[in-house]
Coordinates of C-alpha atoms (C1' of nucleotides) in Angstrom, one line a residue:
Chain A
M1 CA 0.0 0.0 0.0
T2 CA 2.9 2.3 0.6
S3 CA 4.9 1.0 -2.4
V4 CA 3.7 3.9 -4.6
A5 CA 4.9 6.7 -2.3
G6 CA 8.5 6.4 -3.4
P7 CA 11.1 4.4 -5.3
I8 CA 11.1 1.6 -2.8
P9 CA 13.0 3.2 0.1
R10 CA 15.9 0.8 0.0
R11 CA 17.7 1.6 3.2
E12 CA 14.5 1.4 5.2
R13 CA 13.9 -2.2 4.3
A14 CA 17.1 -3.4 5.9
R15 CA 16.1 -1.4 8.9
A16 CA 12.7 -2.9 9.1
A17 CA 14.2 -6.4 8.7
T18 CA 16.5 -5.7 11.6
V19 CA 13.5 -4.5 13.7
D20 CA 11.7 -7.7 12.8
E21 CA 14.7 -9.8 13.7
I22 CA 15.0 -8.1 17.0
K23 CA 11.4 -8.7 17.8
A24 CA 11.5 -12.3 16.6
T25 CA 14.6 -12.9 18.7
A26 CA 13.0 -11.4 21.7
L27 CA 10.0 -13.7 21.3
E28 CA 12.3 -16.7 20.8
L29 CA 14.2 -16.0 24.0
M30 CA 11.0 -15.4 26.0
H31 CA 9.7 -18.7 24.6
E32 CA 12.9 -20.5 25.6
Q33 CA 13.0 -19.0 29.1
G34 CA 9.3 -19.1 29.7
T35 CA 9.0 -15.6 30.9
T36 CA 8.2 -12.2 29.5
D37 CA 11.6 -11.0 30.6
V38 CA 13.9 -10.0 27.8
R39 CA 17.5 -9.0 28.2
F40 CA 18.9 -6.7 25.6
T41 CA 22.2 -8.4 26.2
D42 CA 20.8 -11.8 25.3
I43 CA 19.0 -10.5 22.2
A44 CA 22.2 -8.9 21.0
R45 CA 24.3 -12.0 21.7
V46 CA 21.9 -14.2 19.7
M47 CA 21.9 -11.7 16.9
G48 CA 25.7 -11.5 16.9
M49 CA 25.7 -7.9 17.9
T50 CA 26.6 -5.9 20.9
P51 CA 23.9 -4.6 23.2
P52 CA 24.2 -0.9 22.5
A53 CA 23.5 -1.5 18.8
L54 CA 19.9 -2.3 19.7
Y55 CA 19.3 1.2 20.8
R56 CA 19.4 2.3 17.2
Y57 CA 16.1 0.5 16.9
F58 CA 14.4 0.8 20.2
A59 CA 14.9 3.7 22.6
D60 CA 14.8 1.3 25.5
R61 CA 13.4 -2.0 26.7
D62 CA 9.9 -0.5 27.2
E63 CA 9.7 0.5 23.6
L64 CA 10.5 -3.0 22.5
L65 CA 7.8 -4.3 24.8
V66 CA 5.3 -1.9 23.4
A67 CA 6.1 -3.1 20.0
L68 CA 5.8 -6.7 21.1
I69 CA 2.4 -6.1 22.8
T70 CA 1.1 -4.3 19.7
D71 CA 2.1 -7.3 17.6
A72 CA 0.6 -9.7 20.0
Y73 CA -2.8 -8.0 19.8
N74 CA -2.7 -8.0 16.1
D75 CA -1.5 -11.6 16.0
L76 CA -4.3 -12.8 18.2
G77 CA -6.9 -10.7 16.4
D78 CA -5.7 -12.2 13.1
A79 CA -5.7 -15.7 14.3
V80 CA -9.2 -15.4 15.7
A81 CA -10.5 -13.7 12.6
A82 CA -8.9 -16.3 10.3
A83 CA -10.4 -19.2 12.2
R84 CA -13.8 -17.6 12.3
D85 CA -13.8 -16.8 8.6
A86 CA -12.8 -20.3 7.7
V87 CA -16.2 -21.5 8.8
D88 CA -19.4 -21.0 6.8
E89 CA -21.1 -17.8 7.6
E90 CA -24.4 -19.6 8.2
D91 CA -22.9 -21.8 10.9
I92 CA -23.0 -19.2 13.6
R93 CA -22.1 -21.5 16.4
G94 CA -19.4 -23.2 14.4
R95 CA -17.8 -19.8 13.8
W96 CA -17.8 -19.1 17.5
I97 CA -16.3 -22.4 18.3
A98 CA -13.6 -22.0 15.7
A99 CA -12.8 -18.5 16.9
A100 CA -12.7 -19.7 20.5
G101 CA -10.4 -22.6 19.6
A102 CA -8.1 -20.2 17.8
Y103 CA -8.0 -18.0 20.9
R104 CA -7.1 -20.9 23.0
Q105 CA -4.5 -22.4 20.7
W106 CA -2.8 -19.1 20.3
A107 CA -2.6 -18.7 24.0
L108 CA -1.2 -22.2 24.5
R109 CA 1.3 -21.7 21.7
E110 CA 2.4 -18.3 22.8
P111 CA 1.9 -18.0 26.5
Q112 CA 4.3 -15.2 26.8
Q113 CA 2.6 -13.1 24.2
F114 CA -0.7 -14.0 25.8
S115 CA 0.7 -12.8 29.1
L116 CA 2.0 -9.6 27.6
I117 CA -1.6 -8.8 26.6
F118 CA -3.6 -10.1 29.4
G119 CA -1.2 -10.1 32.3
L120 CA 0.2 -7.5 34.6
P121 CA 2.6 -5.1 33.0
V122 CA 6.1 -6.5 32.8
P123 CA 8.2 -5.5 35.7
G124 CA 9.6 -2.0 35.3
F125 CA 7.3 -1.4 32.4
V126 CA 4.5 1.2 32.7
A127 CA 1.7 0.5 30.3
P128 CA 1.3 3.5 28.0
Q129 CA -2.3 4.5 28.4
E130 CA -2.1 6.6 25.3
G131 CA -0.1 4.7 22.8
P132 CA -0.1 2.4 19.8
T133 CA -1.3 -0.5 22.0
T134 CA -4.6 1.1 22.9
E135 CA -5.8 1.2 19.3
A136 CA -4.9 -2.5 18.8
A137 CA -6.1 -3.5 22.2
S138 CA -9.7 -4.1 21.3
R139 CA -9.0 -6.1 18.2
A140 CA -9.5 -9.5 19.6
L141 CA -12.7 -8.4 21.2
S142 CA -13.7 -6.7 18.0
Q143 CA -13.4 -10.0 16.1
L144 CA -15.7 -11.6 18.5
A145 CA -18.1 -8.7 18.4
A146 CA -18.1 -8.7 14.6
M147 CA -19.3 -12.3 14.8
F148 CA -22.2 -11.4 17.0
A149 CA -22.9 -8.4 14.8
D150 CA -23.0 -10.5 11.7
A151 CA -25.2 -13.0 13.2
S152 CA -27.5 -10.3 14.6
R153 CA -27.8 -8.6 11.2
R154 CA -28.8 -11.9 9.7
G155 CA -31.4 -12.4 12.4
R156 CA -29.6 -15.5 13.5
L157 CA -29.1 -14.6 17.2
D158 CA -31.4 -16.2 19.7
P159 CA -32.2 -14.4 22.9
P160 CA -29.5 -15.2 25.4
L161 CA -30.2 -16.9 28.7
V162 CA -29.6 -13.7 30.6
R163 CA -32.2 -11.3 29.1
T164 CA -32.2 -8.5 31.6
V165 CA -29.5 -5.9 31.2
P166 CA -28.9 -3.5 34.1
D167 CA -29.2 0.1 33.2
S168 CA -25.6 0.9 33.9
L169 CA -24.4 -1.7 31.5
R170 CA -27.0 -0.7 28.9
D171 CA -25.7 2.9 29.1
C172 CA -22.2 1.7 28.6
V173 CA -23.1 -0.3 25.5
A174 CA -25.0 2.6 24.0
E175 CA -21.9 4.7 24.1
E176 CA -19.9 2.2 22.0
Q177 CA -21.4 3.0 18.6
K178 CA -19.0 0.4 17.2
F179 CA -21.3 -2.2 18.6
S180 CA -24.6 -0.6 17.7
D181 CA -25.6 -3.5 15.6
I182 CA -26.0 -5.7 18.6
A183 CA -28.8 -5.7 21.0
P184 CA -27.8 -4.9 24.6
E185 CA -28.7 -8.3 25.9
S186 CA -26.6 -10.0 23.2
F187 CA -23.7 -7.6 23.8
Q188 CA -23.8 -8.6 27.5
A189 CA -24.0 -12.2 26.5
M190 CA -21.0 -11.7 24.2
L191 CA -19.0 -10.3 27.1
H192 CA -20.0 -13.2 29.3
A193 CA -19.0 -15.6 26.5
W194 CA -15.7 -13.8 26.1
A195 CA -15.0 -13.9 29.8
S196 CA -15.8 -17.6 29.9
L197 CA -13.5 -18.3 27.0
H198 CA -10.8 -16.1 28.5
G199 CA -11.1 -17.8 31.9
I200 CA -10.7 -21.4 30.7
T201 CA -7.9 -20.3 28.3
S202 CA -5.8 -18.5 30.9
L203 CA -6.2 -21.2 33.5
E204 CA -4.9 -23.7 31.0
A205 CA -2.2 -21.5 29.5
Y206 CA -0.8 -20.8 33.0
G207 CA -0.7 -24.5 34.0
H208 CA -3.6 -24.5 36.4
L209 CA -5.2 -27.4 34.6
D210 CA -2.0 -29.4 34.3
W211 CA -3.5 -32.0 36.7
M212 CA -5.8 -33.0 33.9
D213 CA -5.0 -35.2 30.9
P214 CA -4.7 -33.2 27.7
E215 CA -7.8 -34.9 26.2
A216 CA -9.7 -34.0 29.3
R217 CA -8.6 -30.4 28.9
D218 CA -9.8 -30.4 25.3
A219 CA -13.1 -31.8 26.4
L220 CA -13.4 -29.3 29.2
F221 CA -12.7 -26.5 26.9
L222 CA -15.2 -27.6 24.3
G223 CA -17.8 -28.0 26.9
Q224 CA -17.1 -24.5 28.2
V225 CA -17.2 -22.9 24.8
R226 CA -20.4 -24.7 23.7
L227 CA -22.0 -23.8 27.0
A228 CA -21.1 -20.2 26.4
A229 CA -22.5 -20.4 22.9
Q230 CA -25.8 -21.9 24.1
T231 CA -26.3 -19.3 26.9
A232 CA -25.3 -16.5 24.6
G233 CA -27.9 -17.5 22.0
L234 CA -25.6 -18.5 19.2
P235 CA -27.8 -21.0 17.3
A236 CA -26.4 -24.5 16.8
D237 CA -26.0 -25.8 13.3
R238 CA -28.7 -28.1 12.1
D239 CA -26.6 -31.2 12.6
A240 CA -25.4 -30.5 16.1
A241 CA -28.6 -29.0 17.3
A242 CA -30.3 -32.3 17.9
T243 CA -29.0 -33.0 21.4
E244 CA -28.0 -31.2 24.5
V245 CA -24.6 -29.5 24.7
D246 CA -22.3 -32.4 24.1
P247 CA -18.6 -31.7 23.8
A248 CA -17.8 -35.2 22.8
A249 CA -19.7 -34.8 19.6
V250 CA -17.4 -32.2 18.3
P251 CA -14.2 -33.0 16.6
G252 CA -11.0 -32.2 18.5
T253 CA -9.9 -28.6 18.6
Chain B
M1 CA -0.9 -24.6 68.9
T2 CA 2.9 -24.8 69.1
S3 CA 3.0 -22.9 72.4
V4 CA 3.4 -26.1 74.4
A5 CA 6.3 -27.5 72.5
G6 CA 8.9 -25.3 74.3
P7 CA 9.5 -22.3 76.5
I8 CA 8.3 -19.9 73.9
P9 CA 11.3 -19.8 71.6
R10 CA 12.1 -16.1 72.2
R11 CA 14.5 -15.5 69.4
E12 CA 12.4 -17.1 66.8
R13 CA 9.6 -14.7 67.2
A14 CA 11.7 -11.7 66.4
R15 CA 12.9 -13.5 63.3
A16 CA 9.3 -14.4 62.3
A17 CA 8.3 -10.8 62.7
T18 CA 11.1 -9.7 60.5
V19 CA 10.2 -12.2 57.9
D20 CA 6.6 -10.9 58.0
E21 CA 7.8 -7.4 57.7
I22 CA 9.9 -8.2 54.7
K23 CA 7.0 -9.8 53.0
A24 CA 4.6 -7.0 53.9
T25 CA 7.1 -4.4 52.7
A26 CA 7.5 -6.3 49.4
L27 CA 3.8 -6.4 48.9
E28 CA 3.6 -2.7 49.7
L29 CA 6.2 -1.9 47.2
M30 CA 4.6 -4.1 44.5
H31 CA 1.3 -2.3 45.3
E32 CA 2.9 1.1 44.9
Q33 CA 4.7 0.3 41.7
G34 CA 1.9 -1.8 40.2
T35 CA 4.2 -4.6 39.2
T36 CA 5.3 -8.0 40.6
D37 CA 8.9 -6.7 40.5
V38 CA 10.6 -6.3 43.9
R39 CA 14.0 -4.8 44.4
F40 CA 15.8 -6.1 47.5
T41 CA 17.5 -2.7 47.6
D42 CA 14.1 -1.0 48.0
I43 CA 12.8 -3.4 50.6
A44 CA 15.9 -2.9 52.6
R45 CA 15.8 0.9 52.3
V46 CA 12.1 1.0 53.4
M47 CA 13.0 -1.2 56.4
G48 CA 16.0 0.9 57.3
M49 CA 18.4 -1.9 56.5
T50 CA 21.1 -2.7 54.0
P51 CA 20.3 -5.1 51.2
P52 CA 22.6 -7.9 52.3
A53 CA 20.8 -8.2 55.6
L54 CA 17.8 -9.6 53.8
Y55 CA 19.8 -12.7 52.9
R56 CA 19.6 -13.7 56.5
Y57 CA 15.9 -14.4 55.8
F58 CA 15.6 -15.4 52.2
A59 CA 18.3 -17.1 50.2
D60 CA 17.5 -15.0 47.2
R61 CA 14.8 -13.1 45.4
D62 CA 13.2 -16.3 44.3
E63 CA 12.7 -17.6 47.8
L64 CA 10.9 -14.5 48.8
L65 CA 8.7 -14.8 45.7
V66 CA 7.9 -18.4 46.6
A67 CA 6.9 -17.3 50.1
L68 CA 4.7 -14.5 48.6
I69 CA 3.1 -16.9 46.2
T70 CA 2.3 -19.4 49.0
D71 CA 0.8 -16.6 51.1
A72 CA -1.2 -15.4 48.2
Y73 CA -2.7 -18.8 47.6
N74 CA -3.6 -19.1 51.3
D75 CA -5.0 -15.5 51.4
L76 CA -7.2 -16.1 48.4
G77 CA -8.4 -19.4 49.8
D78 CA -9.2 -17.9 53.1
A79 CA -11.0 -15.0 51.6
V80 CA -13.2 -17.2 49.5
A81 CA -13.9 -19.6 52.3
A82 CA -14.7 -16.8 54.7
A83 CA -17.2 -15.2 52.3
R84 CA -18.7 -18.5 51.5
D85 CA -19.2 -19.5 55.2
A86 CA -20.7 -16.1 56.0
V87 CA -23.8 -17.2 54.1
D88 CA -26.4 -19.6 55.3
E89 CA -25.5 -23.1 54.3
E90 CA -29.0 -23.6 52.9
D91 CA -28.6 -20.8 50.4
I92 CA -26.5 -22.7 47.9
R93 CA -26.5 -20.0 45.2
G94 CA -25.9 -17.3 47.8
R95 CA -22.8 -19.0 49.0
W96 CA -21.5 -19.3 45.4
I97 CA -22.2 -15.7 44.7
A98 CA -20.5 -14.6 47.9
A99 CA -17.5 -16.8 47.3
A100 CA -17.2 -15.5 43.7
G101 CA -17.5 -11.9 44.9
A102 CA -14.7 -12.5 47.4
Y103 CA -12.6 -14.0 44.6
R104 CA -13.1 -10.9 42.5
Q105 CA -12.6 -8.4 45.3
W106 CA -9.4 -10.1 46.3
A107 CA -8.1 -9.9 42.8
L108 CA -9.1 -6.3 42.4
R109 CA -7.6 -5.4 45.8
E110 CA -4.4 -7.3 45.2
P111 CA -3.7 -7.5 41.5
Q112 CA -0.1 -8.2 42.1
Q113 CA -0.8 -11.2 44.3
F114 CA -3.4 -12.3 41.9
S115 CA -0.8 -12.1 39.2
L116 CA 1.7 -14.0 41.2
I117 CA -0.7 -16.9 41.4
F118 CA -2.4 -16.8 38.0
G119 CA 0.1 -15.2 35.8
L120 CA 3.3 -16.3 34.2
P121 CA 6.2 -16.9 36.5
V122 CA 8.0 -13.7 37.4
P123 CA 11.0 -13.0 35.3
G124 CA 14.0 -15.0 36.4
F125 CA 11.8 -17.1 38.6
V126 CA 11.4 -20.8 37.9
A127 CA 8.2 -22.2 39.3
P128 CA 9.1 -24.9 41.8
Q129 CA 7.1 -27.9 40.6
E130 CA 7.8 -29.7 43.8
G131 CA 7.6 -27.1 46.5
P132 CA 5.5 -25.4 49.2
T133 CA 3.4 -23.8 46.5
T134 CA 2.0 -27.0 45.0
E135 CA 0.3 -28.0 48.2
A136 CA -1.4 -24.6 48.6
A137 CA -2.0 -24.3 44.9
S138 CA -5.4 -25.9 44.9
R139 CA -6.8 -24.2 47.9
A140 CA -8.9 -21.7 46.1
L141 CA -10.3 -24.4 43.9
S142 CA -10.8 -26.6 46.9
Q143 CA -12.9 -24.0 48.5
L144 CA -15.2 -23.9 45.5
A145 CA -15.2 -27.7 45.3
A146 CA -16.1 -27.9 49.0
M147 CA -19.1 -25.8 48.3
F148 CA -20.3 -28.1 45.6
A149 CA -19.5 -31.2 47.7
D150 CA -21.6 -29.8 50.6
A151 CA -24.5 -29.0 48.3
S152 CA -24.2 -32.3 46.7
R153 CA -24.2 -34.2 50.0
R154 CA -27.4 -32.3 50.9
G155 CA -29.0 -33.3 47.7
R156 CA -29.3 -29.6 46.8
L157 CA -27.4 -29.8 43.5
D158 CA -29.6 -29.6 40.4
P159 CA -28.3 -31.3 37.2
P160 CA -26.1 -28.8 35.4
L161 CA -26.9 -27.6 31.9
V162 CA -24.1 -29.7 30.4
R163 CA -25.0 -33.2 31.4
T164 CA -22.7 -35.2 29.2
V165 CA -19.2 -35.7 30.5
P166 CA -16.6 -37.0 28.0
D167 CA -14.8 -40.1 29.1
S168 CA -11.4 -38.5 29.3
L169 CA -12.7 -35.9 31.7
R170 CA -14.7 -38.5 33.7
D171 CA -11.5 -40.6 34.1
C172 CA -9.7 -37.5 35.3
V173 CA -12.3 -36.7 37.9
A174 CA -12.3 -40.3 39.1
E175 CA -8.6 -40.1 40.0
E176 CA -9.2 -37.1 42.3
Q177 CA -10.6 -38.9 45.3
K178 CA -10.7 -35.5 47.0
F179 CA -13.7 -34.7 44.9
S180 CA -15.4 -38.1 45.2
D181 CA -18.5 -36.5 46.7
I182 CA -19.4 -34.7 43.5
A183 CA -21.0 -36.3 40.5
P184 CA -18.8 -36.0 37.4
E185 CA -21.2 -33.8 35.6
S186 CA -21.3 -31.4 38.6
F187 CA -17.6 -31.5 38.8
Q188 CA -17.4 -30.5 35.2
A189 CA -19.9 -27.8 35.8
M190 CA -17.9 -26.5 38.8
L191 CA -14.8 -26.2 36.6
H192 CA -16.9 -24.4 34.0
A193 CA -18.1 -22.0 36.7
W194 CA -14.6 -21.5 38.1
A195 CA -13.3 -20.7 34.6
S196 CA -16.1 -18.3 34.0
L197 CA -15.5 -16.6 37.3
H198 CA -11.8 -16.5 36.7
G199 CA -12.2 -15.0 33.2
I200 CA -14.3 -12.1 34.2
T201 CA -12.2 -11.5 37.2
S202 CA -8.9 -11.4 35.4
L203 CA -10.2 -9.3 32.6
E204 CA -11.3 -6.8 35.1
A205 CA -8.3 -7.0 37.3
Y206 CA -5.9 -6.4 34.4
G207 CA -7.9 -3.4 33.1
H208 CA -9.5 -4.9 30.1
L209 CA -12.9 -3.7 31.2
D210 CA -11.8 -0.2 32.0
W211 CA -13.9 1.2 29.2
M212 CA -16.9 0.3 31.3
D213 CA -18.3 2.2 34.2
P214 CA -17.7 0.7 37.6
E215 CA -21.3 0.0 38.1
A216 CA -21.5 -1.7 34.7
R217 CA -18.6 -3.9 35.7
D218 CA -20.4 -4.8 38.9
A219 CA -23.5 -5.7 36.9
L220 CA -21.6 -7.6 34.3
F221 CA -19.8 -9.6 37.0
L222 CA -23.0 -10.4 38.8
G223 CA -24.7 -11.5 35.6
Q224 CA -21.7 -13.7 34.8
V225 CA -21.7 -15.3 38.2
R226 CA -25.4 -15.9 38.4
L227 CA -25.3 -17.3 34.9
A228 CA -22.6 -19.7 36.0
A229 CA -24.6 -20.7 39.0
Q230 CA -27.7 -21.4 36.9
T231 CA -25.9 -23.5 34.3
A232 CA -24.0 -25.3 37.0
G233 CA -27.1 -26.3 38.8
L234 CA -26.7 -24.3 42.0
P235 CA -30.3 -23.8 43.1
A236 CA -31.5 -20.3 43.6
D237 CA -32.7 -19.3 47.0
R238 CA -36.5 -19.2 47.3
D239 CA -36.7 -15.5 47.1
A240 CA -34.5 -15.0 44.1
A241 CA -35.7 -18.1 42.3
A242 CA -38.9 -16.5 41.0
T243 CA -37.5 -14.8 37.9
E244 CA -35.0 -15.3 35.3
V245 CA -31.3 -14.6 36.0
D246 CA -31.4 -11.0 36.9
P247 CA -28.2 -9.3 38.2
A248 CA -30.0 -6.1 39.0
A249 CA -32.0 -7.9 41.7
V250 CA -28.9 -8.7 43.7
P251 CA -27.4 -6.3 46.1
G252 CA -24.1 -4.8 45.2
T253 CA -21.1 -7.0 45.5
Chain C
dT1 C1' 35.0 10.5 -9.5
dC2 C1' 35.3 11.9 -5.1
dA3 C1' 34.2 14.6 -0.8
dG4 C1' 31.1 14.4 2.5
dC5 C1' 27.0 12.6 4.9
dC6 C1' 24.5 9.3 7.4
dG7 C1' 23.5 5.6 9.9
dA8 C1' 24.9 1.0 11.7
dG9 C1' 27.8 -0.8 14.9
dT10 C1' 31.6 -0.8 18.3
dT11 C1' 34.4 0.1 22.5
dA12 C1' 34.6 2.4 26.8
dC13 C1' 32.2 4.0 30.6
dG14 C1' 28.8 5.2 34.6
dT15 C1' 25.0 3.4 37.2
dT16 C1' 22.1 0.3 39.6
dG17 C1' 20.8 -4.0 41.6
dC18 C1' 21.8 -8.9 43.1
dT19 C1' 24.7 -11.5 45.7
dT20 C1' 28.9 -13.2 48.5
dC21 C1' 32.3 -12.6 52.0
dA22 C1' 34.6 -11.2 55.9
dC23 C1' 33.8 -8.7 59.8
dT24 C1' 31.4 -6.4 64.0
dA25 C1' 28.4 -6.2 67.6
dA26 C1' 24.8 -7.5 70.4
dA27 C1' 21.8 -10.8 72.5
dG28 C1' 21.1 -15.2 74.7
dC29 C1' 22.8 -19.1 77.4
dG30 C1' 25.5 -21.9 80.6
Chain D
dC1 C1' 31.7 -14.0 83.0
dG2 C1' 33.0 -16.0 78.8
dC3 C1' 31.1 -18.7 74.8
dT4 C1' 28.0 -19.2 71.0
dT5 C1' 24.7 -17.7 67.9
dT6 C1' 22.9 -14.5 64.9
dA7 C1' 21.5 -9.8 63.0
dG8 C1' 23.5 -6.6 60.5
dT9 C1' 27.4 -3.8 58.0
dG10 C1' 30.9 -2.5 54.5
dA11 C1' 33.5 -3.8 50.6
dA12 C1' 33.6 -6.1 46.5
dG13 C1' 32.4 -8.9 42.2
dC14 C1' 29.2 -9.4 38.6
dA15 C1' 25.7 -8.6 35.2
dA16 C1' 22.5 -5.7 32.8
dC17 C1' 20.8 -1.1 31.4
dG18 C1' 21.8 2.8 29.1
dT19 C1' 25.0 6.8 27.3
dA20 C1' 28.8 8.8 24.7
dA21 C1' 32.3 9.1 21.6
dC22 C1' 34.3 6.9 17.9
dT23 C1' 34.9 3.9 13.4
dC24 C1' 33.6 2.3 9.2
dG25 C1' 31.2 1.5 5.0
dG26 C1' 27.8 2.6 1.7
dC27 C1' 25.1 6.2 -0.6
dT28 C1' 24.7 10.8 -2.8
dG29 C1' 25.3 15.0 -5.1
dA30 C1' 28.4 18.3 -7.4

DNA sequence: TCAGCCGAGTTACGTTGCTTCACTAAAGCG
DNA sequence: CGCTTTAGTGAAGCAACGTAACTCGGCTGA
């Protein structure tokens, strides 16, 4: 999209490549060490550079973290959107389950990035309230919301199990014109579904379900997600709608 | 309880007091700075000591963190248990809501401790798989489980919305003799409820619901928790049972 | 072509925090 | 009263962050 603006800024591509390599190396190290801690020294060593060289690309550790957090938001949003869009638009519940599965798989695959987004700020790092992260922050939620909005527009949303919406919450929703396509009670149901998904995901990602077999964790997750779908009024596909919520009937995540 | 064992070990009490002061100071600093990072230097300065003195009490920063994590587990478990037991045993759903509210309030009050338990290991800190934390780790969950077990023993558990339990999950539950009082489907429902509670709690504790008014957050939480209760088969109290799930009808958390 | 610019990267350095070690001093105990 | 035990200190090593001054190589414009 920016390729027209100039004669392919040559120098900048090398720079961008280095920036990407730094971020990739940082993620790699976080992955190896299992923490969100990154030492500039280590990144530099892996990249065959000396630590001060990194300051050409990031003013300090915080700036690198901000970049990583922004990327993480985008990654998660993309993963969720891709999984969702891979399922037939008519299969409302199938889309939700696919999106939820992507959310989970991403978290399990990249617990550090998940932690960057959904955990406490990294030690010594003050979250920039006004910054590039804020904009990207709602992307994952937006992907879920878009799904509800689509379904709503098609008239495929059933009333959720919780039909009453307290005034305070209703007012809040009204202010978010981005979600104006969704009825307040469905918006509330979406938040409930998201929280439910997020809860099972973070418990698993942080090892609090390690006492269960992997298959049991799969089953628990599917049950949770299908339960959320049902209570949120996401209609089951014709095939699956016959019985009660039944995680075992769904193919593995 | 140990006061009989000896002539009141004088010296050890001062030591225990210092240990407590160190932990309290660490928490205070974490609270001030909003991170789970603790600098030995700062703790020492606040306490009017030099940093090396702390090594008389904790071998290193990790050991202090382990102690803090253990305390956090116990604190949370105690808070949940206390809130639960403050409600009439007959009011099954009321006990759940009280316990859930305590879980949430504790997390909001002590986000750093919450993060210590439910987040990624702190940078440079390797979670001791075999250690004092493991034992205390399941206490919060145990408190919730105890509630379900009580209700089950009294025959006050309704069948949950999700009645099918995949074999893999069923096998898992069977191995946990601690939970033998609970039917597998109710155990599954309890995990679903816990995940749901944990999700809404951690989203809020980490600021991902900051775009909502505080009252709206209260309402959303109550809706989530009551929804979880309903789907898990926790019977509503007579008074509240009349209508649909209605968060607005419940007094503020 | 070449003089100069620009930016990547380096070495050297100051600072801070973790941790060890050797030592002091005070409190308990026989 | 003298021994032991232990809290605490100062000095020092080490590692990581971050700054500053310098080098080097490629690009650019007259």
